[in-house]
Every structure is written in structure tokens, then in C-alpha cells.
Amino acid sequence: MDLRYLGRSGLQVSRLALGTMTWGRDTDTDAAAAALEAFVEAGGTLVDTANVYGDGAAETIVGTLVPSVVARSAVLLATTTVGAGGGRGPLLAALDGSLARLGTDHVDLWQVHGFDSGVPFEETCSALSLAVSSGRCRYVGVSGMTGWQAATLAAWMRAVGPAPLVCAQAEYSLLDRSGESMLHPALDVHGLGFLAWAPLGRGVLTGKYRHGTPADSRGASPHFARYVGRHRTDQAARVVEAVVTAADGLGTSPLAVACAWVLGRPAVTSVVIGARDRTQLLASIGAESMELPAEIRSALDDVSAGA
């Protein structure tokens, strides 16, 4: 699996990142272990988690599997703090909680989710800087921010902080291209890498929901039904049919086509894949080496325009 530098930093990450959103809920420890092992065997390095996944259970599972299944030196641990606001105290306390669950004294990448308009952005930046200077993390980034929000923090951190922002994370797929207008240009100007999550449109682009809701799918899960439902629209259905048609013509799966489209976008550094098990993971890994023909990429660009 190819590696790329994350923004203008010395941190190299794999082109695919292993997402853990379902760990501790739909994915148990054994299934998570099999997926993690397969991911590392394929050359993957970046493992992405968050304090809210499974109410902390995902981080606990990651902390159990690293280093019992794979060595700590074999992976880069990234975690995101969600729901703590922008205050220095709550952010650092949340990070300390994540470190305890992960069973480590530092993460390789710490990301803060959301822009807290009730707190001076300088305070949020100071928390990010302190996390690096105290050794709690090696690099810092943001998640779930608009272009101007990410740009504001990036400019302050580069001018004042001891450690610049290196990346932003946001949803990006054929069903959600909203970041292209403002976020992606801001990241380019400030030299930030981009971690794209939900490349399969929260599972909708696999085609599994074309004729209903499979009982074993996230769409049928009480935890993720609303999460998936956001992309079950008439416009999304047209995009899905285009992806299925492309996959049939190429002799591959809709999953591979959807993932390959995101991997081929110029703004994307790494794509976070959230497989529930080893089989799903291996299918996504196969897309990393896939090159979509120009005419198919152009057709997908057209049908998904405005998403």
C-alpha cells in the first residue's frame, strides 16, 4: 500500500486508513482483530478512532489489540475528540481519557472535531499546541470544520503555535462532495492533508440498499439507521445506479468503484474505510490499486455534481 506525507509534515500515512466506528457495537473484538491484522499485512499503517465510537469501546478495543495483535511500531494511532467543545481544559481531559483507553502515552495524530464559536479559537489552538509540546501527541489536525474555520486555525497555528496543523478530516464521496467548494481549496492554500471518511456514502454506494434494507446492514441498526438514511435519497439512487453500471462494465464491485473514485481525487491524502469485518476490509483494500478509466471517472463526476 502506498504511503503519502500528510500535508506539509513529515508524517507518512497509508493511502487507506482503518476506521473503527463500528468497533464495540457491530464489530466485536475478534472481528476487529482479524481486520486489523489483515490491514497491517496489506501495508496499512493509519488506524483511525474517536472518543465517541461505541461510547469509548472502540478506543478500548484498539488499546487491547495494539500491541497484542500488531506491534505499536507497526501502526499510527489517530483519535478524534468529539463533543468536548473548544475549551482547553475539556479538550485535554478528553485526550487524556482517550490515551487511557488506548493504553498508550501518546497518539500519532490528535484531531479536534467541530468549531466552538463560544470559545476563542486561540484557546482551542493553545490546547492543540500543548498536546504536542507535552508529548501527548505527535501531530494535530481538525475534523468536521468548514473551509474558513480550518483556515483560521491553520493560520494561527503556523504563525504562533509550536506545531502547525497537518490535516483536516471530513466526509467525502460521490454522495457528498460539499467540501470541494470551500474546504479543499482552504486545505490546499494552507498545506493541510485531507483524510476522507465515508467514501462509500455510508454504505449506500455499495448498492446494498437498492431494493430494501438488509437485516444485517447498518441501515437496519438502531445505532446507525439515521447515519445511513441521510444518503438514501432519489438523487443518491441515481448515483448508485451509475456506480453499479460502471462496476458491471469493469467486472468489479460498486464498492471498488466508489472507493477508487475518492482515492483518485487530487485533494485526498488518505481514505478512511470503516469495514465491519475482514472480508469487507479486503474488498476495500483491493480498490487502492485500481485506476478508473477517464470516461468512467468523467461520467461519475457528472452524475454526482452538486452532491
PDB file of C-alpha atoms in Angstrom:
ATOM      1  CA  MET A   1       0.000   0.000   0.000  1.00  0.00           C
ATOM      2  CA  ASP A   2       1.355   3.413  -0.950  1.00  0.00           C
ATOM      3  CA  LEU A   3       2.330   5.985   1.665  1.00  0.00           C
ATOM      4  CA  ARG A   4       1.892   9.749   1.425  1.00  0.00           C
ATOM      5  CA  TYR A   5       3.062  12.668   3.520  1.00  0.00           C
ATOM      6  CA  LEU A   6       0.199  14.210   5.476  1.00  0.00           C
ATOM      7  CA  GLY A   7       0.157  17.843   4.420  1.00  0.00           C
ATOM      8  CA  ARG A   8       3.457  19.673   4.830  1.00  0.00           C
ATOM      9  CA  SER A   9       4.560  17.382   7.634  1.00  0.00           C
ATOM     10  CA  GLY A  10       6.997  14.537   7.996  1.00  0.00           C
ATOM     11  CA  LEU A  11       4.200  12.120   8.904  1.00  0.00           C
ATOM     12  CA  GLN A  12       3.703   9.466   6.241  1.00  0.00           C
ATOM     13  CA  VAL A  13       0.352   7.680   6.253  1.00  0.00           C
ATOM     14  CA  SER A  14      -1.050   4.807   4.220  1.00  0.00           C
ATOM     15  CA  ARG A  15      -3.427   5.657   1.369  1.00  0.00           C
ATOM     16  CA  LEU A  16      -6.132   3.759   3.243  1.00  0.00           C
ATOM     17  CA  ALA A  17      -6.825   4.219   6.933  1.00  0.00           C
ATOM     18  CA  LEU A  18      -8.632   1.664   9.069  1.00  0.00           C
ATOM     19  CA  GLY A  19     -11.771   3.206  10.564  1.00  0.00           C
ATOM     20  CA  THR A  20     -13.193   1.850  13.822  1.00  0.00           C
ATOM     21  CA  MET A  21     -16.614   3.486  14.111  1.00  0.00           C
ATOM     22  CA  THR A  22     -18.440   0.136  14.450  1.00  0.00           C
ATOM     23  CA  TRP A  23     -15.948  -1.388  16.903  1.00  0.00           C
ATOM     24  CA  GLY A  24     -17.546  -2.185  20.211  1.00  0.00           C
ATOM     25  CA  ARG A  25     -21.043  -2.205  18.678  1.00  0.00           C
ATOM     26  CA  ASP A  26     -21.444  -4.070  15.385  1.00  0.00           C
ATOM     27  CA  THR A  27     -17.837  -5.304  15.370  1.00  0.00           C
ATOM     28  CA  ASP A  28     -16.604  -7.388  18.300  1.00  0.00           C
ATOM     29  CA  THR A  29     -13.006  -7.779  19.428  1.00  0.00           C
ATOM     30  CA  ASP A  30     -12.353 -10.955  17.409  1.00  0.00           C
ATOM     31  CA  ALA A  31     -13.622  -9.435  14.162  1.00  0.00           C
ATOM     32  CA  ALA A  32     -11.695  -6.242  14.876  1.00  0.00           C
ATOM     33  CA  ALA A  33      -8.518  -8.249  15.462  1.00  0.00           C
ATOM     34  CA  ALA A  34      -8.883 -10.053  12.123  1.00  0.00           C
ATOM     35  CA  ALA A  35      -9.471  -6.766  10.297  1.00  0.00           C
ATOM     36  CA  LEU A  36      -6.517  -5.050  11.964  1.00  0.00           C
ATOM     37  CA  GLU A  37      -4.188  -7.923  11.181  1.00  0.00           C
ATOM     38  CA  ALA A  38      -5.274  -8.004   7.525  1.00  0.00           C
ATOM     39  CA  PHE A  39      -4.906  -4.233   7.254  1.00  0.00           C
ATOM     40  CA  VAL A  40      -1.321  -4.245   8.523  1.00  0.00           C
ATOM     41  CA  GLU A  41      -0.425  -7.258   6.378  1.00  0.00           C
ATOM     42  CA  ALA A  42      -1.598  -5.281   3.344  1.00  0.00           C
ATOM     43  CA  GLY A  43       0.734  -2.408   4.251  1.00  0.00           C
ATOM     44  CA  GLY A  44      -1.778  -0.200   6.036  1.00  0.00           C
ATOM     45  CA  THR A  45      -0.478   1.972   8.854  1.00  0.00           C
ATOM     46  CA  LEU A  46      -3.075   4.558   9.927  1.00  0.00           C
ATOM     47  CA  VAL A  47      -5.715   3.391  12.434  1.00  0.00           C
ATOM     48  CA  ASP A  48      -8.433   5.989  12.983  1.00  0.00           C
ATOM     49  CA  THR A  49     -10.704   6.083  16.025  1.00  0.00           C
ATOM     50  CA  ALA A  50     -12.589   8.590  18.215  1.00  0.00           C
ATOM     51  CA  ASN A  51     -13.626   9.029  21.821  1.00  0.00           C
ATOM     52  CA  VAL A  52     -17.329   8.632  20.954  1.00  0.00           C
ATOM     53  CA  TYR A  53     -17.134   5.426  18.917  1.00  0.00           C
ATOM     54  CA  GLY A  54     -19.007   2.816  20.903  1.00  0.00           C
ATOM     55  CA  ASP A  55     -19.017   5.284  23.808  1.00  0.00           C
ATOM     56  CA  GLY A  56     -15.284   4.691  24.158  1.00  0.00           C
ATOM     57  CA  ALA A  57     -15.355   0.954  23.457  1.00  0.00           C
ATOM     58  CA  ALA A  58     -13.624   1.363  20.084  1.00  0.00           C
ATOM     59  CA  GLU A  59     -10.597   3.013  21.694  1.00  0.00           C
ATOM     60  CA  THR A  60     -10.521   0.304  24.360  1.00  0.00           C
ATOM     61  CA  ILE A  61     -10.507  -2.426  21.687  1.00  0.00           C
ATOM     62  CA  VAL A  62      -7.739  -0.649  19.783  1.00  0.00           C
ATOM     63  CA  GLY A  63      -5.770  -0.457  23.032  1.00  0.00           C
ATOM     64  CA  THR A  64      -6.298  -4.185  23.540  1.00  0.00           C
ATOM     65  CA  LEU A  65      -5.207  -5.173  20.026  1.00  0.00           C
ATOM     66  CA  VAL A  66      -2.183  -2.876  19.903  1.00  0.00           C
ATOM     67  CA  PRO A  67       0.270  -4.391  20.777  1.00  0.00           C
ATOM     68  CA  SER A  68      -1.272  -7.841  21.380  1.00  0.00           C
ATOM     69  CA  VAL A  69      -2.178  -8.432  17.696  1.00  0.00           C
ATOM     70  CA  VAL A  70       0.108  -5.954  15.934  1.00  0.00           C
ATOM     71  CA  ALA A  71       3.121  -4.099  17.308  1.00  0.00           C
ATOM     72  CA  ARG A  72       2.692  -0.474  18.324  1.00  0.00           C
ATOM     73  CA  SER A  73       5.516   0.406  15.957  1.00  0.00           C
ATOM     74  CA  ALA A  74       3.564  -1.092  13.030  1.00  0.00           C
ATOM     75  CA  VAL A  75       0.704   1.415  13.203  1.00  0.00           C
ATOM     76  CA  LEU A  76      -0.029   5.097  13.525  1.00  0.00           C
ATOM     77  CA  LEU A  77      -2.781   5.761  16.049  1.00  0.00           C
ATOM     78  CA  ALA A  78      -5.134   8.645  15.301  1.00  0.00           C
ATOM     79  CA  THR A  79      -8.002   9.651  17.536  1.00  0.00           C
ATOM     80  CA  THR A  80     -10.565  12.430  17.334  1.00  0.00           C
ATOM     81  CA  THR A  81     -12.123  14.241  20.266  1.00  0.00           C
ATOM     82  CA  VAL A  82     -15.826  14.846  19.678  1.00  0.00           C
ATOM     83  CA  GLY A  83     -18.221  16.665  21.988  1.00  0.00           C
ATOM     84  CA  ALA A  84     -15.739  18.407  24.279  1.00  0.00           C
ATOM     85  CA  GLY A  85     -16.151  21.877  22.797  1.00  0.00           C
ATOM     86  CA  GLY A  86     -13.206  24.148  22.183  1.00  0.00           C
ATOM     87  CA  GLY A  87     -12.060  24.833  25.742  1.00  0.00           C
ATOM     88  CA  ARG A  88      -8.508  23.927  26.747  1.00  0.00           C
ATOM     89  CA  GLY A  89      -9.474  22.015  29.894  1.00  0.00           C
ATOM     90  CA  PRO A  90     -12.214  19.804  28.413  1.00  0.00           C
ATOM     91  CA  LEU A  91     -10.181  19.085  25.283  1.00  0.00           C
ATOM     92  CA  LEU A  92      -7.059  17.994  27.148  1.00  0.00           C
ATOM     93  CA  ALA A  93      -9.123  15.985  29.643  1.00  0.00           C
ATOM     94  CA  ALA A  94     -10.816  14.193  26.745  1.00  0.00           C
ATOM     95  CA  LEU A  95      -7.445  13.467  25.163  1.00  0.00           C
ATOM     96  CA  ASP A  96      -6.162  12.052  28.447  1.00  0.00           C
ATOM     97  CA  GLY A  97      -9.233   9.803  28.579  1.00  0.00           C
ATOM     98  CA  SER A  98      -8.524   8.572  25.057  1.00  0.00           C
ATOM     99  CA  LEU A  99      -4.902   7.826  25.933  1.00  0.00           C
ATOM    100  CA  ALA A 100      -6.016   5.812  28.961  1.00  0.00           C
ATOM    101  CA  ARG A 101      -8.434   3.728  26.870  1.00  0.00           C
ATOM    102  CA  LEU A 102      -5.836   3.259  24.137  1.00  0.00           C
ATOM    103  CA  GLY A 103      -3.249   2.177  26.696  1.00  0.00           C
ATOM    104  CA  THR A 104      -0.571   4.496  25.355  1.00  0.00           C
ATOM    105  CA  ASP A 105       1.206   7.651  26.432  1.00  0.00           C
ATOM    106  CA  HIS A 106       0.750   9.320  23.042  1.00  0.00           C
ATOM    107  CA  VAL A 107      -1.127   9.165  19.761  1.00  0.00           C
ATOM    108  CA  ASP A 108       0.466   9.925  16.426  1.00  0.00           C
ATOM    109  CA  LEU A 109      -2.370  12.212  15.355  1.00  0.00           C
ATOM    110  CA  TRP A 110      -4.946  14.019  17.506  1.00  0.00           C
ATOM    111  CA  GLN A 111      -7.879  15.721  15.810  1.00  0.00           C
ATOM    112  CA  VAL A 112     -10.398  18.088  17.353  1.00  0.00           C
ATOM    113  CA  HIS A 113     -13.900  17.854  15.927  1.00  0.00           C
ATOM    114  CA  GLY A 114     -16.083  20.895  15.347  1.00  0.00           C
ATOM    115  CA  PHE A 115     -15.626  24.644  15.697  1.00  0.00           C
ATOM    116  CA  ASP A 116     -16.809  26.022  19.045  1.00  0.00           C
ATOM    117  CA  SER A 117     -17.964  29.588  18.422  1.00  0.00           C
ATOM    118  CA  GLY A 118     -18.412  30.121  22.164  1.00  0.00           C
ATOM    119  CA  VAL A 119     -14.683  29.769  22.834  1.00  0.00           C
ATOM    120  CA  PRO A 120     -11.927  31.965  21.390  1.00  0.00           C
ATOM    121  CA  PHE A 121     -10.280  29.960  18.623  1.00  0.00           C
ATOM    122  CA  GLU A 122      -6.895  30.870  20.117  1.00  0.00           C
ATOM    123  CA  GLU A 123      -7.775  28.785  23.161  1.00  0.00           C
ATOM    124  CA  THR A 124      -8.547  25.742  21.031  1.00  0.00           C
ATOM    125  CA  CYS A 125      -5.249  26.270  19.221  1.00  0.00           C
ATOM    126  CA  SER A 126      -3.396  26.502  22.536  1.00  0.00           C
ATOM    127  CA  ALA A 127      -4.836  23.131  23.558  1.00  0.00           C
ATOM    128  CA  LEU A 128      -3.603  21.600  20.305  1.00  0.00           C
ATOM    129  CA  SER A 129      -0.167  23.139  20.811  1.00  0.00           C
ATOM    130  CA  LEU A 130       0.038  21.981  24.426  1.00  0.00           C
ATOM    131  CA  ALA A 131      -0.899  18.440  23.428  1.00  0.00           C
ATOM    132  CA  VAL A 132       2.143  18.329  21.145  1.00  0.00           C
ATOM    133  CA  SER A 133       4.570  20.088  23.484  1.00  0.00           C
ATOM    134  CA  SER A 134       3.556  17.836  26.394  1.00  0.00           C
ATOM    135  CA  GLY A 135       4.155  14.694  24.334  1.00  0.00           C
ATOM    136  CA  ARG A 136       0.534  13.548  24.305  1.00  0.00           C
ATOM    137  CA  CYS A 137       0.515  13.528  20.505  1.00  0.00           C
ATOM    138  CA  ARG A 138       2.958  13.921  17.646  1.00  0.00           C
ATOM    139  CA  TYR A 139       0.756  15.826  15.181  1.00  0.00           C
ATOM    140  CA  VAL A 140      -2.577  17.658  15.308  1.00  0.00           C
ATOM    141  CA  GLY A 141      -5.469  18.200  12.940  1.00  0.00           C
ATOM    142  CA  VAL A 142      -9.136  19.143  12.829  1.00  0.00           C
ATOM    143  CA  SER A 143     -12.337  17.391  11.865  1.00  0.00           C
ATOM    144  CA  GLY A 144     -15.806  18.470  10.808  1.00  0.00           C
ATOM    145  CA  MET A 145     -14.885  22.099  10.113  1.00  0.00           C
ATOM    146  CA  THR A 146     -15.725  24.387   7.222  1.00  0.00           C
ATOM    147  CA  GLY A 147     -13.072  25.865   4.984  1.00  0.00           C
ATOM    148  CA  TRP A 148     -12.818  29.202   6.801  1.00  0.00           C
ATOM    149  CA  GLN A 149     -12.774  27.515  10.210  1.00  0.00           C
ATOM    150  CA  ALA A 150      -9.945  25.153   9.287  1.00  0.00           C
ATOM    151  CA  ALA A 151      -8.079  28.018   7.604  1.00  0.00           C
ATOM    152  CA  THR A 152      -8.391  30.239  10.684  1.00  0.00           C
ATOM    153  CA  LEU A 153      -6.895  27.616  12.988  1.00  0.00           C
ATOM    154  CA  ALA A 154      -4.246  26.652  10.453  1.00  0.00           C
ATOM    155  CA  ALA A 155      -3.073  30.253  10.020  1.00  0.00           C
ATOM    156  CA  TRP A 156      -2.852  30.844  13.792  1.00  0.00           C
ATOM    157  CA  MET A 157      -1.056  27.566  14.470  1.00  0.00           C
ATOM    158  CA  ARG A 158       1.522  28.188  11.762  1.00  0.00           C
ATOM    159  CA  ALA A 159       2.177  31.771  12.860  1.00  0.00           C
ATOM    160  CA  VAL A 160       2.132  31.348  16.635  1.00  0.00           C
ATOM    161  CA  GLY A 161       1.978  27.720  17.729  1.00  0.00           C
ATOM    162  CA  PRO A 162       4.987  25.428  18.105  1.00  0.00           C
ATOM    163  CA  ALA A 163       3.300  22.771  15.953  1.00  0.00           C
ATOM    164  CA  PRO A 164       1.211  23.510  12.839  1.00  0.00           C
ATOM    165  CA  LEU A 165      -1.971  21.766  11.852  1.00  0.00           C
ATOM    166  CA  VAL A 166      -1.238  18.971   9.402  1.00  0.00           C
ATOM    167  CA  CYS A 167      -4.679  17.819   8.253  1.00  0.00           C
ATOM    168  CA  ALA A 168      -8.430  18.054   8.248  1.00  0.00           C
ATOM    169  CA  GLN A 169     -10.915  15.208   8.183  1.00  0.00           C
ATOM    170  CA  ALA A 170     -14.378  15.298   6.627  1.00  0.00           C
ATOM    171  CA  GLU A 171     -16.916  13.168   4.813  1.00  0.00           C
ATOM    172  CA  TYR A 172     -16.266  12.835   1.094  1.00  0.00           C
ATOM    173  CA  SER A 173     -17.783  10.552  -1.523  1.00  0.00           C
ATOM    174  CA  LEU A 174     -19.808  10.563  -4.711  1.00  0.00           C
ATOM    175  CA  LEU A 175     -22.791  11.300  -2.448  1.00  0.00           C
ATOM    176  CA  ASP A 176     -21.168  14.170  -0.558  1.00  0.00           C
ATOM    177  CA  ARG A 177     -18.870  16.484  -2.487  1.00  0.00           C
ATOM    178  CA  SER A 178     -19.701  19.578  -0.441  1.00  0.00           C
ATOM    179  CA  GLY A 179     -16.096  20.054   0.649  1.00  0.00           C
ATOM    180  CA  GLU A 180     -14.914  20.748  -2.882  1.00  0.00           C
ATOM    181  CA  SER A 181     -16.170  24.327  -2.950  1.00  0.00           C
ATOM    182  CA  MET A 182     -14.577  25.735   0.225  1.00  0.00           C
ATOM    183  CA  LEU A 183     -12.800  23.158   2.371  1.00  0.00           C
ATOM    184  CA  HIS A 184     -10.493  21.583  -0.196  1.00  0.00           C
ATOM    185  CA  PRO A 185      -9.193  24.937  -1.554  1.00  0.00           C
ATOM    186  CA  ALA A 186      -8.509  26.093   2.021  1.00  0.00           C
ATOM    187  CA  LEU A 187      -6.530  22.941   2.748  1.00  0.00           C
ATOM    188  CA  ASP A 188      -4.508  23.420  -0.413  1.00  0.00           C
ATOM    189  CA  VAL A 189      -3.609  27.021   0.448  1.00  0.00           C
ATOM    190  CA  HIS A 190      -2.520  26.111   3.971  1.00  0.00           C
ATOM    191  CA  GLY A 191      -0.757  22.880   3.058  1.00  0.00           C
ATOM    192  CA  LEU A 192      -3.034  20.579   5.047  1.00  0.00           C
ATOM    193  CA  GLY A 193      -3.584  16.933   4.191  1.00  0.00           C
ATOM    194  CA  PHE A 194      -7.118  15.600   3.802  1.00  0.00           C
ATOM    195  CA  LEU A 195      -8.498  12.435   5.402  1.00  0.00           C
ATOM    196  CA  ALA A 196     -11.740  11.444   3.687  1.00  0.00           C
ATOM    197  CA  TRP A 197     -14.228   9.363   5.632  1.00  0.00           C
ATOM    198  CA  ALA A 198     -17.379   7.546   4.445  1.00  0.00           C
ATOM    199  CA  PRO A 199     -16.039   7.035   0.886  1.00  0.00           C
ATOM    200  CA  LEU A 200     -18.864   4.555   0.290  1.00  0.00           C
ATOM    201  CA  GLY A 201     -21.562   7.095   1.093  1.00  0.00           C
ATOM    202  CA  ARG A 202     -22.137   5.449   4.486  1.00  0.00           C
ATOM    203  CA  GLY A 203     -22.542   2.122   2.707  1.00  0.00           C
ATOM    204  CA  VAL A 204     -25.170   3.292   0.221  1.00  0.00           C
ATOM    205  CA  LEU A 205     -22.743   3.258  -2.733  1.00  0.00           C
ATOM    206  CA  THR A 206     -22.213  -0.488  -2.361  1.00  0.00           C
ATOM    207  CA  GLY A 207     -25.696  -0.933  -3.808  1.00  0.00           C
ATOM    208  CA  LYS A 208     -26.915  -2.970  -0.859  1.00  0.00           C
ATOM    209  CA  TYR A 209     -29.916  -0.662  -0.297  1.00  0.00           C
ATOM    210  CA  ARG A 210     -31.177  -0.606  -3.891  1.00  0.00           C
ATOM    211  CA  HIS A 211     -34.059  -2.964  -3.153  1.00  0.00           C
ATOM    212  CA  GLY A 212     -34.578  -2.580   0.575  1.00  0.00           C
ATOM    213  CA  THR A 213     -32.702  -2.671   3.869  1.00  0.00           C
ATOM    214  CA  PRO A 214     -30.739  -5.881   4.572  1.00  0.00           C
ATOM    215  CA  ALA A 215     -31.290  -7.114   8.103  1.00  0.00           C
ATOM    216  CA  ASP A 216     -27.561  -7.272   8.814  1.00  0.00           C
ATOM    217  CA  SER A 217     -26.755  -3.805   7.441  1.00  0.00           C
ATOM    218  CA  ARG A 218     -26.026  -0.567   9.255  1.00  0.00           C
ATOM    219  CA  GLY A 219     -29.273   0.775   7.829  1.00  0.00           C
ATOM    220  CA  ALA A 220     -31.113  -1.749   9.996  1.00  0.00           C
ATOM    221  CA  SER A 221     -29.043  -0.979  13.092  1.00  0.00           C
ATOM    222  CA  PRO A 222     -30.648   1.211  15.768  1.00  0.00           C
ATOM    223  CA  HIS A 223     -27.301   2.961  16.183  1.00  0.00           C
ATOM    224  CA  PHE A 224     -26.650   3.728  12.502  1.00  0.00           C
ATOM    225  CA  ALA A 225     -30.046   3.848  10.733  1.00  0.00           C
ATOM    226  CA  ARG A 226     -30.148   7.666  10.743  1.00  0.00           C
ATOM    227  CA  TYR A 227     -26.480   7.793   9.787  1.00  0.00           C
ATOM    228  CA  VAL A 228     -27.167   5.742   6.651  1.00  0.00           C
ATOM    229  CA  GLY A 229     -30.568   7.306   5.937  1.00  0.00           C
ATOM    230  CA  ARG A 230     -29.028  10.672   5.103  1.00  0.00           C
ATOM    231  CA  HIS A 231     -27.906   9.285   1.746  1.00  0.00           C
ATOM    232  CA  ARG A 232     -30.993   7.280   0.845  1.00  0.00           C
ATOM    233  CA  THR A 233     -32.480   9.903  -1.478  1.00  0.00           C
ATOM    234  CA  ASP A 234     -33.653   9.975  -5.096  1.00  0.00           C
ATOM    235  CA  GLN A 235     -30.510  11.808  -6.175  1.00  0.00           C
ATOM    236  CA  ALA A 236     -28.343   9.287  -4.344  1.00  0.00           C
ATOM    237  CA  ALA A 237     -30.210   6.453  -6.057  1.00  0.00           C
ATOM    238  CA  ARG A 238     -29.225   7.843  -9.478  1.00  0.00           C
ATOM    239  CA  VAL A 239     -25.583   7.989  -8.432  1.00  0.00           C
ATOM    240  CA  VAL A 240     -25.738   4.442  -7.091  1.00  0.00           C
ATOM    241  CA  GLU A 241     -27.117   3.147 -10.397  1.00  0.00           C
ATOM    242  CA  ALA A 242     -24.262   4.856 -12.234  1.00  0.00           C
ATOM    243  CA  VAL A 243     -21.735   3.249  -9.894  1.00  0.00           C
ATOM    244  CA  VAL A 244     -23.335  -0.187 -10.358  1.00  0.00           C
ATOM    245  CA  THR A 245     -23.285   0.243 -14.146  1.00  0.00           C
ATOM    246  CA  ALA A 246     -19.608   1.226 -14.040  1.00  0.00           C
ATOM    247  CA  ALA A 247     -18.770  -1.745 -11.839  1.00  0.00           C
ATOM    248  CA  ASP A 248     -20.552  -4.145 -14.184  1.00  0.00           C
ATOM    249  CA  GLY A 249     -18.650  -2.746 -17.144  1.00  0.00           C
ATOM    250  CA  LEU A 250     -15.304  -3.069 -15.369  1.00  0.00           C
ATOM    251  CA  GLY A 251     -16.031  -6.508 -13.928  1.00  0.00           C
ATOM    252  CA  THR A 252     -15.611  -5.310 -10.350  1.00  0.00           C
ATOM    253  CA  SER A 253     -17.770  -4.289  -7.386  1.00  0.00           C
ATOM    254  CA  PRO A 254     -19.609  -0.997  -6.744  1.00  0.00           C
ATOM    255  CA  LEU A 255     -17.584  -0.766  -3.528  1.00  0.00           C
ATOM    256  CA  ALA A 256     -14.322  -0.811  -5.502  1.00  0.00           C
ATOM    257  CA  VAL A 257     -15.539   1.825  -7.961  1.00  0.00           C
ATOM    258  CA  ALA A 258     -16.776   4.193  -5.245  1.00  0.00           C
ATOM    259  CA  CYS A 259     -13.596   3.849  -3.218  1.00  0.00           C
ATOM    260  CA  ALA A 260     -11.344   4.220  -6.264  1.00  0.00           C
ATOM    261  CA  TRP A 261     -13.133   7.432  -7.238  1.00  0.00           C
ATOM    262  CA  VAL A 262     -12.304   9.015  -3.869  1.00  0.00           C
ATOM    263  CA  LEU A 263      -8.720   7.719  -3.889  1.00  0.00           C
ATOM    264  CA  GLY A 264      -8.180   9.347  -7.268  1.00  0.00           C
ATOM    265  CA  ARG A 265      -9.285  12.825  -6.218  1.00  0.00           C
ATOM    266  CA  PRO A 266      -6.389  15.311  -6.008  1.00  0.00           C
ATOM    267  CA  ALA A 267      -7.283  16.697  -2.567  1.00  0.00           C
ATOM    268  CA  VAL A 268      -7.304  13.318  -0.832  1.00  0.00           C
ATOM    269  CA  THR A 269      -4.290  12.107   1.159  1.00  0.00           C
ATOM    270  CA  SER A 270      -5.856   9.037   2.752  1.00  0.00           C
ATOM    271  CA  VAL A 271      -9.288   7.404   2.763  1.00  0.00           C
ATOM    272  CA  VAL A 272     -10.791   6.067   5.994  1.00  0.00           C
ATOM    273  CA  ILE A 273     -12.510   2.745   5.348  1.00  0.00           C
ATOM    274  CA  GLY A 274     -14.915   1.500   8.007  1.00  0.00           C
ATOM    275  CA  ALA A 275     -15.230  -2.208   7.287  1.00  0.00           C
ATOM    276  CA  ARG A 276     -17.216  -4.282   9.770  1.00  0.00           C
ATOM    277  CA  ASP A 277     -15.130  -7.396   9.173  1.00  0.00           C
ATOM    278  CA  ARG A 278     -12.082  -8.771   7.370  1.00  0.00           C
ATOM    279  CA  THR A 279     -13.987  -9.629   4.171  1.00  0.00           C
ATOM    280  CA  GLN A 280     -15.305  -6.091   3.722  1.00  0.00           C
ATOM    281  CA  LEU A 281     -11.877  -4.691   4.503  1.00  0.00           C
ATOM    282  CA  LEU A 282     -10.106  -6.782   1.874  1.00  0.00           C
ATOM    283  CA  ALA A 283     -12.636  -5.646  -0.738  1.00  0.00           C
ATOM    284  CA  SER A 284     -11.815  -2.004   0.042  1.00  0.00           C
ATOM    285  CA  ILE A 285      -8.065  -2.646   0.053  1.00  0.00           C
ATOM    286  CA  GLY A 286      -8.350  -4.004  -3.477  1.00  0.00           C
ATOM    287  CA  ALA A 287      -9.559  -0.591  -4.664  1.00  0.00           C
ATOM    288  CA  GLU A 288      -6.288   1.057  -3.612  1.00  0.00           C
ATOM    289  CA  SER A 289      -4.530  -0.171  -6.751  1.00  0.00           C
ATOM    290  CA  MET A 290      -7.493   0.382  -9.083  1.00  0.00           C
ATOM    291  CA  GLU A 291      -7.366   3.118 -11.749  1.00  0.00           C
ATOM    292  CA  LEU A 292     -10.733   4.214 -13.113  1.00  0.00           C
ATOM    293  CA  PRO A 293     -10.806   4.850 -16.881  1.00  0.00           C
ATOM    294  CA  ALA A 294     -11.100   8.567 -17.677  1.00  0.00           C
ATOM    295  CA  GLU A 295     -14.503   8.201 -19.344  1.00  0.00           C
ATOM    296  CA  ILE A 296     -15.975   6.417 -16.324  1.00  0.00           C
ATOM    297  CA  ARG A 297     -14.500   8.937 -13.905  1.00  0.00           C
ATOM    298  CA  SER A 298     -15.953  11.761 -16.005  1.00  0.00           C
ATOM    299  CA  ALA A 299     -19.401  10.126 -16.066  1.00  0.00           C
ATOM    300  CA  LEU A 300     -19.343   9.697 -12.291  1.00  0.00           C
ATOM    301  CA  ASP A 301     -18.242  13.305 -11.872  1.00  0.00           C
ATOM    302  CA  ASP A 302     -21.219  14.433 -13.942  1.00  0.00           C
ATOM    303  CA  VAL A 303     -23.894  12.322 -12.266  1.00  0.00           C
ATOM    304  CA  SER A 304     -22.702  13.301  -8.776  1.00  0.00           C
ATOM    305  CA  ALA A 305     -22.273  17.018  -9.480  1.00  0.00           C
ATOM    306  CA  GLY A 306     -23.857  19.100  -6.720  1.00  0.00           C
ATOM    307  CA  ALA A 307     -23.848  16.268  -4.183  1.00  0.00           C
TER     308      ALA A 307
END
